[in-house]
């Protein structure tokens, strides 16, 4: 019996040693140590042994069992370690490899300007409003004192969609919309930045451009309020020490009307190519809201007055960033746009 056990042990150890994977190891465990295994069978047959032999054989079987179990455990550990090493080798991450570049977008120069203008006017108590880009003749012109056939319509080459609808040529259209929406209530203090369209195309004019409109209506609004507001606006956007010049002009929706020039921020007013040797650069249209416009849009000109102004945001962006062709702002060329990512840092 002893020899038989030793033989089982020998064969079993060989088999465990030979096992090359977890499955073979498990098969060996079942074959020798399982319920129907060879060692278990020996234990079962112990009833036939003499009283002296029994404990000797019993303890031998147990020793062999433990030995086999240990051997199996040890083999299992070896597999685990080998598997871990294999994984570590296969799944190594080379941290010295150059990483994939994460490209960060940047704000469009026009959006930068719009946000700056909005921040400034919001800080002065204005609301930011918007209006449709596909506008009616009524709001774009008629309600701004430009009835059909008015010669001043010729100043704006328009894209008409039908005889009543056009792409708005000026954000001034929002003045009338705001007044109508406020139904005679005051104060009105709004700016409206947005896209505008005219049949233009050269280095300083694009068929699509951007304007910001300003409108204030209340009791006792005067030219002094307009001047003070525009001084803050222009100096904040273009330079604190700049001078402003109010030049009488004509706009159908304001009376009196002014074009506002700023002393050239490039040459300081001495004269250069930017200001065409005049020392001044035109930046804004403005004026005191025409009584007809107040009346047409629900405000009594005897009681209320207001000022309005409008300026091209593209021009402001071009001045501020030294852009020489307005069309660059609308071509979505990343080589151009990428240059502005530095402004965020
Ligand atoms: N809408 C005018 C334009 O596009 C600019 C302008 C002038 C706006 C005078 C105004 C204003 O609000 O009062 O040329």
CSV table of N, CA and C and ligand atoms in Angstrom, one decimal, residues 144 155-156 169-173 175 196 198 209 211-215 226 250-259 282 284-289 307-312, ligand 1:
chain,number,residue,atom,x,y,z
A,144,UNK,N,-37.7,104.5,-39.4
A,144,UNK,CA,-36.6,105.3,-39.1
A,144,UNK,C,-36.6,106.6,-39.9
A,155,UNK,N,-27.9,105.5,-49.9
A,155,UNK,CA,-26.6,105.4,-49.2
A,155,UNK,C,-26.3,104.0,-48.9
A,156,UNK,N,-27.4,103.1,-48.9
A,156,UNK,CA,-27.2,101.8,-48.5
A,156,UNK,C,-27.6,100.8,-49.6
A,169,UNK,N,-29.6,96.4,-43.4
A,169,UNK,CA,-28.4,97.1,-43.8
A,169,UNK,C,-27.8,97.8,-42.6
A,170,UNK,N,-28.6,97.9,-41.6
A,170,UNK,CA,-28.1,98.6,-40.4
A,170,UNK,C,-28.8,98.1,-39.1
A,171,UNK,N,-28.0,98.1,-38.0
A,171,UNK,CA,-28.7,97.6,-36.8
A,171,UNK,C,-29.6,98.6,-36.2
A,172,UNK,N,-29.7,99.8,-36.9
A,172,UNK,CA,-30.6,100.9,-36.5
A,172,UNK,C,-32.1,100.3,-36.5
A,173,UNK,N,-32.3,99.3,-37.3
A,173,UNK,CA,-33.6,98.7,-37.4
A,173,UNK,C,-34.1,98.3,-35.9
A,175,UNK,N,-33.6,99.8,-33.3
A,175,UNK,CA,-34.1,101.0,-32.5
A,175,UNK,C,-35.6,101.0,-32.5
A,196,UNK,N,-24.9,92.7,-40.3
A,196,UNK,CA,-25.6,93.6,-41.2
A,196,UNK,C,-25.1,93.3,-42.6
A,198,UNK,N,-24.7,94.6,-46.9
A,198,UNK,CA,-24.9,95.6,-48.0
A,198,UNK,C,-24.2,95.0,-49.2
A,209,UNK,N,-21.2,92.5,-42.7
A,209,UNK,CA,-20.3,93.2,-41.7
A,209,UNK,C,-21.0,93.2,-40.4
A,211,UNK,N,-22.3,95.6,-37.0
A,211,UNK,CA,-22.5,96.9,-36.3
A,211,UNK,C,-22.9,96.7,-34.9
A,212,UNK,N,-22.7,97.8,-34.1
A,212,UNK,CA,-23.4,97.8,-32.8
A,212,UNK,C,-24.2,99.2,-32.8
A,213,UNK,N,-25.4,99.0,-32.3
A,213,UNK,CA,-26.3,100.2,-32.3
A,213,UNK,C,-26.5,100.5,-30.8
A,214,UNK,N,-26.6,101.8,-30.5
A,214,UNK,CA,-27.0,102.2,-29.1
A,214,UNK,C,-28.2,103.1,-29.2
A,215,UNK,N,-29.0,103.0,-28.2
A,215,UNK,CA,-30.2,103.8,-28.1
A,215,UNK,C,-30.6,104.1,-26.6
A,226,UNK,N,-25.0,112.2,-24.9
A,226,UNK,CA,-24.4,111.5,-26.1
A,226,UNK,C,-22.9,111.6,-26.1
A,250,UNK,N,-25.5,114.0,-41.6
A,250,UNK,CA,-26.9,113.8,-41.9
A,250,UNK,C,-27.2,112.3,-41.8
A,251,UNK,N,-28.2,112.0,-40.9
A,251,UNK,CA,-28.8,110.7,-40.9
A,251,UNK,C,-30.3,111.0,-40.8
A,252,UNK,N,-31.1,110.2,-41.5
A,252,UNK,CA,-32.6,110.6,-41.5
A,252,UNK,C,-33.2,110.4,-40.1
A,253,UNK,N,-32.6,109.5,-39.3
A,253,UNK,CA,-33.3,109.2,-38.0
A,253,UNK,C,-32.8,110.0,-36.8
A,254,UNK,N,-31.8,110.9,-37.1
A,254,UNK,CA,-31.4,111.7,-36.0
A,254,UNK,C,-31.4,113.2,-36.4
A,255,UNK,N,-31.6,114.1,-35.5
A,255,UNK,CA,-31.5,115.5,-35.8
A,255,UNK,C,-31.2,116.3,-34.5
A,256,UNK,N,-30.1,116.9,-34.3
A,256,UNK,CA,-29.0,117.0,-35.3
A,256,UNK,C,-28.2,115.6,-35.3
A,257,UNK,N,-27.4,115.4,-36.4
A,257,UNK,CA,-26.6,114.2,-36.5
A,257,UNK,C,-25.2,114.6,-36.5
A,258,UNK,N,-24.4,113.6,-36.1
A,258,UNK,CA,-22.9,113.8,-36.0
A,258,UNK,C,-22.2,112.6,-36.5
A,259,UNK,N,-21.1,112.9,-37.2
A,259,UNK,CA,-20.1,111.8,-37.3
A,259,UNK,C,-19.0,112.0,-36.3
A,282,UNK,N,-12.6,108.4,-38.7
A,282,UNK,CA,-14.1,108.4,-38.5
A,282,UNK,C,-14.5,107.1,-37.8
A,284,UNK,N,-17.8,106.7,-35.8
A,284,UNK,CA,-19.2,106.5,-35.4
A,284,UNK,C,-20.2,107.4,-36.1
A,285,UNK,N,-21.4,107.0,-36.2
A,285,UNK,CA,-22.5,107.9,-36.6
A,285,UNK,C,-23.4,108.0,-35.4
A,286,UNK,N,-23.9,109.2,-35.2
A,286,UNK,CA,-24.7,109.4,-34.0
A,286,UNK,C,-25.6,110.6,-34.1
A,287,UNK,N,-26.5,110.8,-33.1
A,287,UNK,CA,-27.3,112.0,-33.1
A,287,UNK,C,-28.4,112.0,-32.1
A,288,UNK,N,-29.2,113.0,-32.1
A,288,UNK,CA,-30.4,113.0,-31.2
A,288,UNK,C,-31.6,112.5,-32.0
A,289,UNK,N,-32.2,111.5,-31.3
A,289,UNK,CA,-33.3,110.8,-32.1
A,289,UNK,C,-34.3,111.8,-32.7
A,307,UNK,N,-30.8,109.7,-27.5
A,307,UNK,CA,-29.7,109.7,-28.5
A,307,UNK,C,-29.5,108.3,-29.0
A,308,UNK,N,-28.9,108.3,-30.2
A,308,UNK,CA,-28.6,107.0,-30.8
A,308,UNK,C,-27.2,107.1,-31.4
A,309,UNK,N,-26.6,105.9,-31.5
A,309,UNK,CA,-25.3,105.9,-32.2
A,309,UNK,C,-25.1,104.5,-32.9
A,310,UNK,N,-24.3,104.5,-33.9
A,310,UNK,CA,-24.0,103.2,-34.5
A,310,UNK,C,-22.6,103.2,-35.0
A,311,UNK,N,-22.0,102.0,-34.9
A,311,UNK,CA,-20.6,101.9,-35.4
A,311,UNK,C,-20.3,100.6,-36.0
A,312,UNK,N,-19.3,100.5,-36.8
A,312,UNK,CA,-18.9,99.2,-37.4
A,312,UNK,C,-18.0,98.5,-36.5
B,1,LIG,N1,-27.1,103.2,-39.2
B,1,LIG,C1,-26.0,104.1,-39.6
B,1,LIG,C2,-25.2,103.5,-40.7
B,1,LIG,O1,-25.3,102.3,-40.8
B,1,LIG,C3,-25.1,104.5,-38.4
B,1,LIG,C4,-25.8,105.3,-37.4
B,1,LIG,C5,-25.8,106.7,-37.5
B,1,LIG,C6,-26.5,104.8,-36.4
B,1,LIG,C7,-26.5,107.5,-36.7
B,1,LIG,C8,-27.2,105.6,-35.5
B,1,LIG,C9,-27.2,107.0,-35.6
B,1,LIG,O2,-27.9,105.1,-34.5
B,1,LIG,O3,-27.8,107.8,-34.8
B,1,LIG,O4,-24.5,104.1,-41.4
